[in-house]
mmCIF file of C-alpha atoms and ligand atoms in Angstrom:
data_model
loop_
_atom_site.group_PDB
_atom_site.id
_atom_site.type_symbol
_atom_site.label_atom_id
_atom_site.label_comp_id
_atom_site.label_asym_id
_atom_site.label_seq_id
_atom_site.Cartn_x
_atom_site.Cartn_y
_atom_site.Cartn_z
ATOM 1 C CA UNK A 17 0.000 0.000 0.000
ATOM 2 C CA UNK A 18 1.425 3.413 -0.901
ATOM 3 C CA UNK A 19 1.625 6.231 1.641
ATOM 4 C CA UNK A 20 -1.134 7.990 -0.256
ATOM 5 C CA UNK A 21 -3.539 5.021 -0.040
ATOM 6 C CA UNK A 22 -3.036 4.625 3.678
ATOM 7 C CA UNK A 23 -3.646 8.357 4.179
ATOM 8 C CA UNK A 24 -6.841 8.146 2.147
ATOM 9 C CA UNK A 25 -8.024 5.561 4.661
ATOM 10 C CA UNK A 26 -7.013 7.685 7.645
ATOM 11 C CA UNK A 27 -8.986 10.567 6.176
ATOM 12 C CA UNK A 28 -12.291 8.807 6.710
ATOM 13 C CA UNK A 29 -11.409 8.664 10.366
ATOM 14 C CA UNK A 30 -11.949 12.144 11.650
ATOM 15 C CA UNK A 31 -15.271 11.469 13.309
ATOM 16 C CA UNK A 32 -13.878 8.346 14.980
ATOM 17 C CA UNK A 33 -11.039 10.486 16.258
ATOM 18 C CA UNK A 34 -13.586 12.705 17.995
ATOM 19 C CA UNK A 35 -15.626 9.772 19.311
ATOM 20 C CA UNK A 36 -12.433 8.268 20.753
ATOM 21 C CA UNK A 37 -11.348 11.638 22.177
ATOM 22 C CA UNK A 38 -8.665 11.112 24.835
ATOM 23 C CA UNK A 39 -10.170 12.842 27.865
ATOM 24 C CA UNK A 40 -10.172 10.312 30.698
ATOM 25 C CA UNK A 41 -7.275 9.071 32.791
ATOM 26 C CA UNK A 42 -7.864 5.534 31.487
ATOM 27 C CA UNK A 43 -7.661 6.586 27.839
ATOM 28 C CA UNK A 44 -4.636 8.797 28.493
ATOM 29 C CA UNK A 45 -2.849 5.829 30.036
ATOM 30 C CA UNK A 46 -3.070 3.998 26.728
ATOM 31 C CA UNK A 47 -0.590 6.583 25.420
ATOM 32 C CA UNK A 48 1.633 7.599 28.314
ATOM 33 C CA UNK A 49 2.894 6.417 31.673
ATOM 34 C CA UNK A 50 1.450 8.982 34.046
ATOM 35 C CA UNK A 51 3.589 10.379 36.827
ATOM 36 C CA UNK A 52 2.081 10.390 40.337
ATOM 37 C CA UNK A 53 1.855 14.154 40.086
ATOM 38 C CA UNK A 54 -0.043 14.035 36.767
ATOM 39 C CA UNK A 55 -2.375 11.379 38.132
ATOM 40 C CA UNK A 56 -3.253 13.351 41.238
ATOM 41 C CA UNK A 57 -3.966 16.501 39.196
ATOM 42 C CA UNK A 58 -6.221 14.499 36.862
ATOM 43 C CA UNK A 59 -8.083 12.984 39.806
ATOM 44 C CA UNK A 60 -8.736 16.393 41.346
ATOM 45 C CA UNK A 61 -9.548 17.643 37.868
ATOM 46 C CA UNK A 62 -12.030 20.480 37.412
ATOM 47 C CA UNK A 63 -10.959 21.547 33.957
ATOM 48 C CA UNK A 64 -11.821 20.457 30.434
ATOM 49 C CA UNK A 65 -8.853 18.689 28.899
ATOM 50 C CA UNK A 66 -8.122 16.219 26.124
ATOM 51 C CA UNK A 67 -7.146 15.723 22.524
ATOM 52 C CA UNK A 68 -7.538 13.357 19.589
ATOM 53 C CA UNK A 69 -5.985 9.859 19.630
ATOM 54 C CA UNK A 70 -3.836 10.998 16.688
ATOM 55 C CA UNK A 71 -2.321 13.918 18.607
ATOM 56 C CA UNK A 72 -2.097 11.888 21.835
ATOM 57 C CA UNK A 73 0.001 9.308 19.979
ATOM 58 C CA UNK A 74 2.686 11.969 19.422
ATOM 59 C CA UNK A 75 3.290 12.252 23.176
ATOM 60 C CA UNK A 76 6.446 10.754 24.666
ATOM 61 C CA UNK A 77 5.184 7.942 26.941
ATOM 62 C CA UNK A 78 7.963 8.369 29.487
ATOM 63 C CA UNK A 79 8.939 12.034 29.478
ATOM 64 C CA UNK A 80 6.596 14.387 31.369
ATOM 65 C CA UNK A 81 8.464 17.315 29.771
ATOM 66 C CA UNK A 82 7.512 16.217 26.254
ATOM 67 C CA UNK A 83 6.388 19.367 24.389
ATOM 68 C CA UNK A 84 3.194 17.694 23.156
ATOM 69 C CA UNK A 85 2.392 16.256 26.567
ATOM 70 C CA UNK A 86 2.747 19.659 28.245
ATOM 71 C CA UNK A 87 0.172 21.123 25.872
ATOM 72 C CA UNK A 88 -2.294 18.296 26.582
ATOM 73 C CA UNK A 89 -1.985 17.158 30.227
ATOM 74 C CA UNK A 90 -3.175 19.554 32.980
ATOM 75 C CA UNK A 91 -0.562 20.547 35.559
ATOM 76 C CA UNK A 92 -0.845 21.690 39.155
ATOM 77 C CA UNK A 93 0.667 25.049 38.188
ATOM 78 C CA UNK A 94 -2.590 25.980 36.461
ATOM 79 C CA UNK A 95 -4.048 26.641 39.890
ATOM 80 C CA UNK A 96 -1.395 29.268 40.565
ATOM 81 C CA UNK A 97 -1.950 32.760 39.343
ATOM 82 C CA UNK A 98 0.353 35.675 40.064
ATOM 83 C CA UNK A 99 0.385 37.612 36.813
ATOM 84 C CA UNK A 100 -2.834 36.598 35.039
ATOM 85 C CA UNK A 101 -5.645 39.154 34.808
ATOM 86 C CA UNK A 102 -9.133 38.414 36.132
ATOM 87 C CA UNK A 103 -11.906 38.570 33.533
ATOM 88 C CA UNK A 104 -9.183 38.444 30.936
ATOM 89 C CA UNK A 105 -11.416 37.761 27.935
ATOM 90 C CA UNK A 106 -13.846 40.535 28.710
ATOM 91 C CA UNK A 107 -10.878 42.935 28.690
ATOM 92 C CA UNK A 108 -9.107 41.366 25.725
ATOM 93 C CA UNK A 109 -12.107 41.092 23.421
ATOM 94 C CA UNK A 110 -13.576 44.461 24.352
ATOM 95 C CA UNK A 111 -16.782 42.814 25.487
ATOM 96 C CA UNK A 112 -17.529 45.589 27.937
ATOM 97 C CA UNK A 113 -18.432 48.185 25.323
ATOM 98 C CA UNK A 114 -21.195 50.467 24.057
ATOM 99 C CA UNK A 115 -21.360 49.063 20.550
ATOM 100 C CA UNK A 116 -23.899 46.427 21.539
ATOM 101 C CA UNK A 117 -22.287 43.617 19.601
ATOM 102 C CA UNK A 118 -23.452 40.010 19.826
ATOM 103 C CA UNK A 119 -21.273 37.660 21.911
ATOM 104 C CA UNK A 120 -20.001 35.957 18.747
ATOM 105 C CA UNK A 121 -18.270 39.112 17.497
ATOM 106 C CA UNK A 122 -14.961 40.324 18.988
ATOM 107 C CA UNK A 123 -13.796 43.626 17.623
ATOM 108 C CA UNK A 124 -10.558 45.563 17.887
ATOM 109 C CA UNK A 125 -10.242 46.937 14.390
ATOM 110 C CA UNK A 126 -12.470 48.805 11.991
ATOM 111 C CA UNK A 127 -12.189 46.610 8.902
ATOM 112 C CA UNK A 128 -12.089 43.118 10.440
ATOM 113 C CA UNK A 129 -13.672 41.122 13.254
ATOM 114 C CA UNK A 130 -13.255 37.758 14.952
ATOM 115 C CA UNK A 131 -16.414 35.640 14.717
ATOM 116 C CA UNK A 132 -16.619 32.905 17.384
ATOM 117 C CA UNK A 133 -18.840 30.084 16.166
ATOM 118 C CA UNK A 134 -18.149 27.209 18.582
ATOM 119 C CA UNK A 135 -16.299 26.464 21.789
ATOM 120 C CA UNK A 136 -15.288 22.889 20.964
ATOM 121 C CA UNK A 137 -11.663 22.137 20.158
ATOM 122 C CA UNK A 138 -9.600 19.176 18.929
ATOM 123 C CA UNK A 139 -7.234 19.823 21.830
ATOM 124 C CA UNK A 140 -7.890 21.786 24.998
ATOM 125 C CA UNK A 141 -4.526 23.540 25.095
ATOM 126 C CA UNK A 142 -3.213 24.072 28.597
ATOM 127 C CA UNK A 143 -1.885 27.487 27.523
ATOM 128 C CA UNK A 144 -5.131 28.680 25.889
ATOM 129 C CA UNK A 145 -5.743 32.396 26.463
ATOM 130 C CA UNK A 146 -9.438 31.727 25.949
ATOM 131 C CA UNK A 147 -9.311 29.274 28.823
ATOM 132 C CA UNK A 148 -12.095 31.005 30.750
ATOM 133 C CA UNK A 149 -14.382 30.243 27.835
ATOM 134 C CA UNK A 150 -13.032 27.198 26.061
ATOM 135 C CA UNK A 151 -11.320 25.208 28.787
ATOM 136 C CA UNK A 152 -12.740 26.175 32.153
ATOM 137 C CA UNK A 153 -16.133 27.250 30.843
ATOM 138 C CA UNK A 154 -16.832 29.859 33.504
ATOM 139 C CA UNK A 155 -17.556 32.602 30.992
ATOM 140 C CA UNK A 156 -20.962 31.990 29.443
ATOM 141 C CA UNK A 157 -21.408 33.294 25.941
ATOM 142 C CA UNK A 158 -24.217 32.857 23.522
ATOM 143 C CA UNK A 159 -23.022 31.360 20.216
ATOM 144 C CA UNK A 160 -25.901 32.553 18.128
ATOM 145 C CA UNK A 161 -24.412 32.348 14.650
ATOM 146 C CA UNK A 162 -27.454 33.933 12.947
ATOM 147 C CA UNK A 163 -27.174 36.970 15.176
ATOM 148 C CA UNK A 164 -23.456 37.271 14.325
ATOM 149 C CA UNK A 165 -24.117 36.937 10.591
ATOM 150 C CA UNK A 166 -26.816 39.590 10.814
ATOM 151 C CA UNK A 167 -24.468 41.963 12.676
ATOM 152 C CA UNK A 168 -21.778 41.490 9.993
ATOM 153 C CA UNK A 169 -24.331 42.094 7.220
ATOM 154 C CA UNK A 170 -25.175 45.440 8.859
ATOM 155 C CA UNK A 171 -21.522 46.571 9.051
ATOM 156 C CA UNK A 172 -20.289 47.363 5.536
ATOM 157 C CA UNK A 173 -16.958 48.632 6.900
ATOM 158 C CA UNK A 174 -16.012 45.025 7.792
ATOM 159 C CA UNK A 175 -14.157 43.471 4.846
ATOM 160 C CA UNK A 176 -12.396 40.535 6.552
ATOM 161 C CA UNK A 177 -14.081 37.991 8.847
ATOM 162 C CA UNK A 178 -11.939 35.698 10.971
ATOM 163 C CA UNK A 179 -13.995 32.629 11.862
ATOM 164 C CA UNK A 180 -12.717 31.248 15.117
ATOM 165 C CA UNK A 181 -13.660 29.423 18.323
ATOM 166 C CA UNK A 182 -13.008 26.962 19.761
ATOM 167 C CA UNK A 183 -12.221 25.315 16.474
ATOM 168 C CA UNK A 184 -14.570 26.126 13.572
ATOM 169 C CA UNK A 185 -13.397 23.144 11.497
ATOM 170 C CA UNK A 186 -14.939 20.804 14.056
ATOM 171 C CA UNK A 187 -18.352 21.965 12.882
ATOM 172 C CA UNK A 188 -20.198 19.620 10.512
ATOM 173 C CA UNK A 189 -19.554 20.169 6.794
ATOM 174 C CA UNK A 190 -23.009 21.716 6.237
ATOM 175 C CA UNK A 191 -22.447 24.362 8.915
ATOM 176 C CA UNK A 192 -19.102 25.345 7.451
ATOM 177 C CA UNK A 193 -20.609 25.489 3.961
ATOM 178 C CA UNK A 194 -23.463 27.637 5.257
ATOM 179 C CA UNK A 195 -21.156 30.131 6.991
ATOM 180 C CA UNK A 196 -19.025 30.542 3.885
ATOM 181 C CA UNK A 197 -22.050 30.889 1.648
ATOM 182 C CA UNK A 198 -23.717 33.517 3.835
ATOM 183 C CA UNK A 199 -20.527 35.573 4.170
ATOM 184 C CA UNK A 200 -19.823 35.406 0.438
ATOM 185 C CA UNK A 201 -23.320 36.784 -0.246
ATOM 186 C CA UNK A 202 -22.382 39.996 1.578
ATOM 187 C CA UNK A 203 -20.887 42.335 -0.995
ATOM 188 C CA UNK A 204 -18.580 44.051 1.541
ATOM 189 C CA UNK A 205 -16.799 40.823 2.572
ATOM 190 C CA UNK A 206 -13.509 40.534 0.662
ATOM 191 C CA UNK A 207 -11.917 37.591 2.460
ATOM 192 C CA UNK A 208 -12.699 34.859 4.967
ATOM 193 C CA UNK A 209 -10.200 33.542 7.463
ATOM 194 C CA UNK A 210 -10.329 30.443 9.644
ATOM 195 C CA UNK A 211 -8.365 30.090 12.868
ATOM 196 C CA UNK A 212 -8.047 26.334 13.412
ATOM 197 C CA UNK A 213 -5.701 23.832 15.046
ATOM 198 C CA UNK A 214 -7.406 21.059 13.054
ATOM 199 C CA UNK A 215 -4.597 20.670 10.472
ATOM 200 C CA UNK A 216 -2.233 19.960 13.410
ATOM 201 C CA UNK A 217 -4.362 17.931 15.844
ATOM 202 C CA UNK A 218 -6.865 16.340 13.462
ATOM 203 C CA UNK A 219 -5.385 16.364 9.936
ATOM 204 C CA UNK A 220 -7.862 13.590 9.026
ATOM 205 C CA UNK A 221 -10.565 16.310 9.014
ATOM 206 C CA UNK A 222 -9.353 17.641 5.638
ATOM 207 C CA UNK A 223 -11.617 15.297 3.673
ATOM 208 C CA UNK A 224 -12.666 15.342 0.021
ATOM 209 C CA UNK A 225 -15.993 16.860 0.975
ATOM 210 C CA UNK A 226 -14.424 19.594 3.115
ATOM 211 C CA UNK A 227 -12.094 20.372 0.208
ATOM 212 C CA UNK A 228 -15.141 20.825 -2.026
ATOM 213 C CA UNK A 229 -16.624 23.265 0.484
ATOM 214 C CA UNK A 230 -13.454 25.286 0.983
ATOM 215 C CA UNK A 231 -12.033 24.802 -2.470
ATOM 216 C CA UNK A 232 -12.267 26.158 -5.959
ATOM 217 C CA UNK A 233 -11.661 29.597 -7.318
ATOM 218 C CA UNK A 234 -13.770 32.357 -5.807
ATOM 219 C CA UNK A 235 -13.194 36.095 -5.608
ATOM 220 C CA UNK A 236 -13.671 35.901 -1.820
ATOM 221 C CA UNK A 237 -10.648 33.762 -0.900
ATOM 222 C CA UNK A 238 -10.226 31.607 2.177
ATOM 223 C CA UNK A 239 -7.136 31.874 4.361
ATOM 224 C CA UNK A 240 -6.430 29.534 7.241
ATOM 225 C CA UNK A 241 -4.132 30.110 10.184
ATOM 226 C CA UNK A 242 -3.326 27.123 12.299
ATOM 227 C CA UNK A 243 -1.367 26.841 15.530
ATOM 228 C CA UNK A 244 1.744 24.709 15.638
ATOM 229 C CA UNK A 245 4.100 25.269 18.556
ATOM 230 C CA UNK A 246 6.745 22.576 18.253
ATOM 231 C CA UNK A 247 8.482 20.775 15.340
ATOM 232 C CA UNK A 248 7.264 17.427 16.725
ATOM 233 C CA UNK A 249 3.730 18.440 15.695
ATOM 234 C CA UNK A 250 4.711 18.562 12.013
ATOM 235 C CA UNK A 251 4.128 14.996 10.845
ATOM 236 C CA UNK A 252 3.584 13.445 7.455
ATOM 237 C CA UNK A 253 -0.183 13.538 8.092
ATOM 238 C CA UNK A 254 -0.018 17.298 8.729
ATOM 239 C CA UNK A 255 2.041 17.882 5.584
ATOM 240 C CA UNK A 256 -0.554 15.987 3.590
ATOM 241 C CA UNK A 257 -3.488 17.932 5.097
ATOM 242 C CA UNK A 258 -1.757 21.236 4.328
ATOM 243 C CA UNK A 259 -1.043 20.140 0.771
ATOM 244 C CA UNK A 260 -4.723 19.215 0.341
ATOM 245 C CA UNK A 261 -5.823 22.628 1.630
ATOM 246 C CA UNK A 262 -3.409 24.476 -0.640
ATOM 247 C CA UNK A 263 -4.298 22.374 -3.638
ATOM 248 C CA UNK A 264 -7.864 23.622 -3.347
ATOM 249 C CA UNK A 265 -6.837 27.261 -2.988
ATOM 250 C CA UNK A 266 -6.658 27.735 0.786
ATOM 251 C CA UNK A 267 -3.566 29.568 2.050
ATOM 252 C CA UNK A 268 -2.137 28.134 5.259
ATOM 253 C CA UNK A 269 -0.241 30.195 7.846
ATOM 254 C CA UNK A 270 0.866 29.586 11.415
ATOM 255 C CA UNK A 271 0.228 31.433 14.635
ATOM 256 C CA UNK A 272 2.508 29.899 17.250
ATOM 257 C CA UNK A 273 2.423 30.724 20.931
ATOM 258 C CA UNK A 274 5.762 31.316 22.627
ATOM 259 C CA UNK A 275 5.752 28.769 25.456
ATOM 260 C CA UNK A 276 8.344 28.507 28.205
ATOM 261 C CA UNK A 277 10.007 25.097 28.208
ATOM 262 C CA UNK A 278 8.353 24.133 24.912
ATOM 263 C CA UNK A 279 9.675 26.373 22.145
ATOM 264 C CA UNK A 280 11.609 29.207 23.833
ATOM 265 C CA UNK A 281 15.136 28.026 23.063
ATOM 266 C CA UNK A 282 17.070 29.011 19.921
ATOM 267 C CA UNK A 283 17.351 25.485 18.432
ATOM 268 C CA UNK A 284 13.685 24.529 18.837
ATOM 269 C CA UNK A 285 12.483 27.937 17.679
ATOM 270 C CA UNK A 286 14.591 27.754 14.518
ATOM 271 C CA UNK A 287 13.690 24.141 13.790
ATOM 272 C CA UNK A 288 9.986 24.935 14.235
ATOM 273 C CA UNK A 289 10.088 27.732 11.674
ATOM 274 C CA UNK A 290 12.219 25.827 9.178
ATOM 275 C CA UNK A 291 9.996 22.783 9.448
ATOM 276 C CA UNK A 292 6.848 24.878 8.995
ATOM 277 C CA UNK A 293 8.157 25.983 5.592
ATOM 278 C CA UNK A 294 9.100 22.415 4.774
ATOM 279 C CA UNK A 295 5.460 21.542 5.501
ATOM 280 C CA UNK A 296 4.312 24.455 3.242
ATOM 281 C CA UNK A 297 3.007 26.479 6.182
ATOM 282 C CA UNK A 298 3.973 30.150 6.191
ATOM 283 C CA UNK A 299 4.893 31.449 9.678
ATOM 284 C CA UNK A 300 2.633 34.452 10.351
ATOM 285 C CA UNK A 301 2.634 35.333 14.053
ATOM 286 C CA UNK A 302 4.370 34.209 17.197
ATOM 287 C CA UNK A 303 2.203 35.330 20.092
ATOM 288 C CA UNK A 304 3.518 36.389 23.426
ATOM 289 C CA UNK A 305 1.740 34.077 25.898
ATOM 290 C CA UNK A 306 -1.119 36.276 27.063
ATOM 291 C CA UNK A 307 -1.890 37.398 30.622
ATOM 292 C CA UNK A 308 -4.866 35.047 31.020
ATOM 293 C CA UNK A 309 -5.216 33.469 34.486
ATOM 294 C CA UNK A 310 -3.538 30.130 35.309
ATOM 295 C CA UNK A 311 -0.899 30.105 32.558
ATOM 296 C CA UNK A 312 1.974 31.932 34.296
ATOM 297 C CA UNK A 313 4.140 28.822 34.009
ATOM 298 C CA UNK A 314 4.090 29.046 30.188
ATOM 299 C CA UNK A 315 4.960 32.740 30.052
ATOM 300 C CA UNK A 316 8.427 34.114 29.202
ATOM 301 C CA UNK A 317 9.715 37.654 29.749
ATOM 302 C CA UNK A 318 8.189 40.059 27.204
ATOM 303 C CA UNK A 319 11.546 40.510 25.382
ATOM 304 C CA UNK A 320 12.027 36.784 24.713
ATOM 305 C CA UNK A 321 10.242 36.576 21.346
ATOM 306 C CA UNK A 322 12.246 39.437 19.852
ATOM 307 C CA UNK A 323 15.468 37.879 21.153
ATOM 308 C CA UNK A 324 14.598 34.539 19.568
ATOM 309 C CA UNK A 325 13.855 36.141 16.219
ATOM 310 C CA UNK A 326 17.184 37.974 16.446
ATOM 311 C CA UNK A 327 19.224 34.930 17.556
ATOM 312 C CA UNK A 328 17.448 32.066 15.772
ATOM 313 C CA UNK A 329 15.880 33.404 12.600
ATOM 314 C CA UNK A 330 16.742 36.780 11.126
ATOM 315 C CA UNK A 331 19.741 36.306 8.858
ATOM 316 C CA UNK A 332 20.323 32.829 10.272
ATOM 317 C CA UNK A 333 17.783 31.090 8.049
ATOM 318 C CA UNK A 334 15.310 31.588 5.168
ATOM 319 C CA UNK A 335 13.602 34.972 5.365
ATOM 320 C CA UNK A 336 10.197 33.351 4.757
ATOM 321 C CA UNK A 337 10.631 31.506 8.048
ATOM 322 C CA UNK A 338 10.375 34.712 10.031
ATOM 323 C CA UNK A 339 7.061 35.440 11.763
ATOM 324 C CA UNK A 340 6.150 38.670 13.474
ATOM 325 C CA UNK A 341 6.245 38.473 17.249
ATOM 326 C CA UNK A 342 3.193 40.239 18.691
ATOM 327 C CA UNK A 343 1.449 40.674 21.980
ATOM 328 C CA UNK A 344 -2.327 40.554 21.610
ATOM 329 C CA UNK A 345 -4.021 43.188 23.750
ATOM 330 C CA UNK A 346 -7.421 44.813 24.153
ATOM 331 C CA UNK A 347 -6.323 47.513 21.703
ATOM 332 C CA UNK A 348 -5.053 45.102 19.062
ATOM 333 C CA UNK A 349 -1.915 43.130 18.341
ATOM 334 C CA UNK A 350 1.271 45.044 19.020
ATOM 335 C CA UNK A 351 4.545 43.998 17.334
ATOM 336 C CA UNK A 352 7.521 43.380 19.598
ATOM 337 C CA UNK A 353 10.397 42.848 17.199
ATOM 338 C CA UNK A 354 14.189 43.073 17.565
ATOM 339 C CA UNK A 355 15.444 46.652 17.399
ATOM 340 C CA UNK A 356 19.199 46.277 17.010
ATOM 341 C CA UNK A 357 19.290 47.301 13.347
ATOM 342 C CA UNK A 358 19.885 51.054 13.571
ATOM 343 C CA UNK A 359 22.873 51.723 15.793
ATOM 344 C CA UNK A 360 23.515 55.364 14.869
ATOM 345 C CA UNK A 361 21.964 58.090 12.840
ATOM 346 C CA UNK A 362 23.204 61.582 11.993
ATOM 347 C CA UNK A 363 22.381 64.159 9.331
ATOM 348 C CA UNK A 364 24.530 62.365 6.772
ATOM 349 C CA UNK A 365 23.961 58.680 7.344
ATOM 350 C CA UNK A 366 22.500 55.711 9.194
ATOM 351 C CA UNK A 367 24.736 53.035 10.680
ATOM 352 C CA UNK A 368 23.084 49.595 10.420
ATOM 353 C CA UNK A 369 23.946 46.334 12.148
ATOM 354 C CA UNK A 370 23.353 42.820 10.767
ATOM 355 C CA UNK A 371 22.839 39.452 12.483
ATOM 356 C CA UNK A 372 26.623 38.878 12.616
ATOM 357 C CA UNK A 373 27.249 42.206 14.358
ATOM 358 C CA UNK A 374 28.769 43.653 11.195
ATOM 359 C CA UNK A 375 28.146 47.327 10.481
ATOM 360 C CA UNK A 376 27.317 49.168 7.311
ATOM 361 C CA UNK A 377 26.199 52.691 6.378
ATOM 362 C CA UNK A 378 23.487 54.077 4.124
ATOM 363 C CA UNK A 379 22.823 57.756 3.337
ATOM 364 C CA UNK A 380 20.225 59.649 5.374
ATOM 365 C CA UNK A 381 17.899 61.145 2.791
ATOM 366 C CA UNK A 382 16.036 64.257 3.933
ATOM 367 C CA UNK A 383 12.232 64.554 3.488
HETATM 368 C C1 LIG B 428 -6.334 38.807 15.932
HETATM 369 C C2 LIG B 428 -7.581 39.503 15.674
HETATM 370 C C3 LIG B 428 -7.883 39.960 14.389
HETATM 371 C C4 LIG B 428 -6.982 39.731 13.202
HETATM 372 O O1 LIG B 428 -5.779 40.427 13.318
HETATM 373 P P1 LIG B 428 -4.711 40.415 12.118
HETATM 374 O O2 LIG B 428 -3.547 41.180 12.666
HETATM 375 O O3 LIG B 428 -5.372 41.090 10.960
HETATM 376 O O4 LIG B 428 -4.388 38.996 11.816
HETATM 377 C C5 LIG B 428 -9.055 40.639 14.213
HETATM 378 N N1 LIG B 428 -9.900 40.875 15.242
HETATM 379 C C6 LIG B 428 -9.622 40.472 16.495
HETATM 380 C C7 LIG B 428 -10.582 40.764 17.583
HETATM 381 C C8 LIG B 428 -8.453 39.769 16.756
HETATM 382 O O5 LIG B 428 -8.192 39.339 17.987
HETATM 383 S S1 LIG B 429 -7.327 25.068 19.939
HETATM 384 FE FE1 LIG B 429 -7.218 27.310 20.272
HETATM 385 S S2 LIG B 429 -9.164 27.848 21.292
HETATM 386 FE FE2 LIG B 429 -8.902 25.603 21.471
HETATM 387 S S3 LIG B 429 -7.891 25.311 23.458
HETATM 388 FE FE3 LIG B 429 -6.259 25.406 21.895
HETATM 389 S S4 LIG B 429 -5.620 27.589 21.865
HETATM 390 FE FE4 LIG B 429 -7.632 27.465 22.905
#
């Protein structure tokens, strides 16, 4: 059997993957040898956790510091909170506002909105900044999709809709088709984006039928940003799913989260970005791990992302591999990039520094 045939078989499996979702201690033990610590946290467990059997199978059975395992298995540190902000999502998504928007619409910009259509995910990431909603479920929102679609139809200044969640690609095919169709009927919508970890945690979801729904030429294109945080997540199955998406006209980018102990060292950070390109995924953002409650243990100093781009990527490897490091705030995403380039400036010239600490000069041109 060729690799392609066996993948065609796997592709019929996505619903089974959800039915067999790994979210009990017993099921988890089929994949890893739990430490006493992990077991006691799971027994006291008050949080939603779990992932697909496919993603669970990537965990190292014996190493509790495995980068996949740390994203999947709850830790005691989640109960600690020194730096996280209370009511984080209300602040972050500007929910406390006068605009009277439906719960499904988060807005920080004039021309684009985030449209939350579900709170189910293919992995309940331990570092999720939407934890209050998606993982711990103590923020109650009303996912009335019709209301959201109506709001968008009444806002002609919105040209770009980012469909998010939870994970929108976990919705049934008909729902996805309906959302796309309704948005494409609105003459002011120029592009549709999906935010989805499905290509990484459930690549089997990219089926022939989903390709028909997302695919084909249309003047309102579909872009997809996934979230891959560690090179171990980039398997042959993922590469195939991404190829399938691209072959039907969907652009695939990555929005990684900078996670302490998972991807915050130079080697891993570089390998992640090189391997993304090898998998045909274009690095788009690296997010500073947000100030949501209970995720202090994943958070680095604010400068770390810029340092990693300086030391691991810029000049050191393919320019396409370089994402923008941003911190997402209530007033939008703010870039935090290295700033070593201009070392001096006078009336005559700029002195510029490269990644090897070499200097060069270019003329300073007046206005
Ligand atoms: C991230 C986000 C967007 C999209 O931002 P881009 O920088 O255009 O990718 C839009 N709206 C909200 C509320 C967001 O959080
Ligand atoms: S897939 Fe996204 S929304 Fe879902 S838990 Fe992970 S980070 Fe949060």
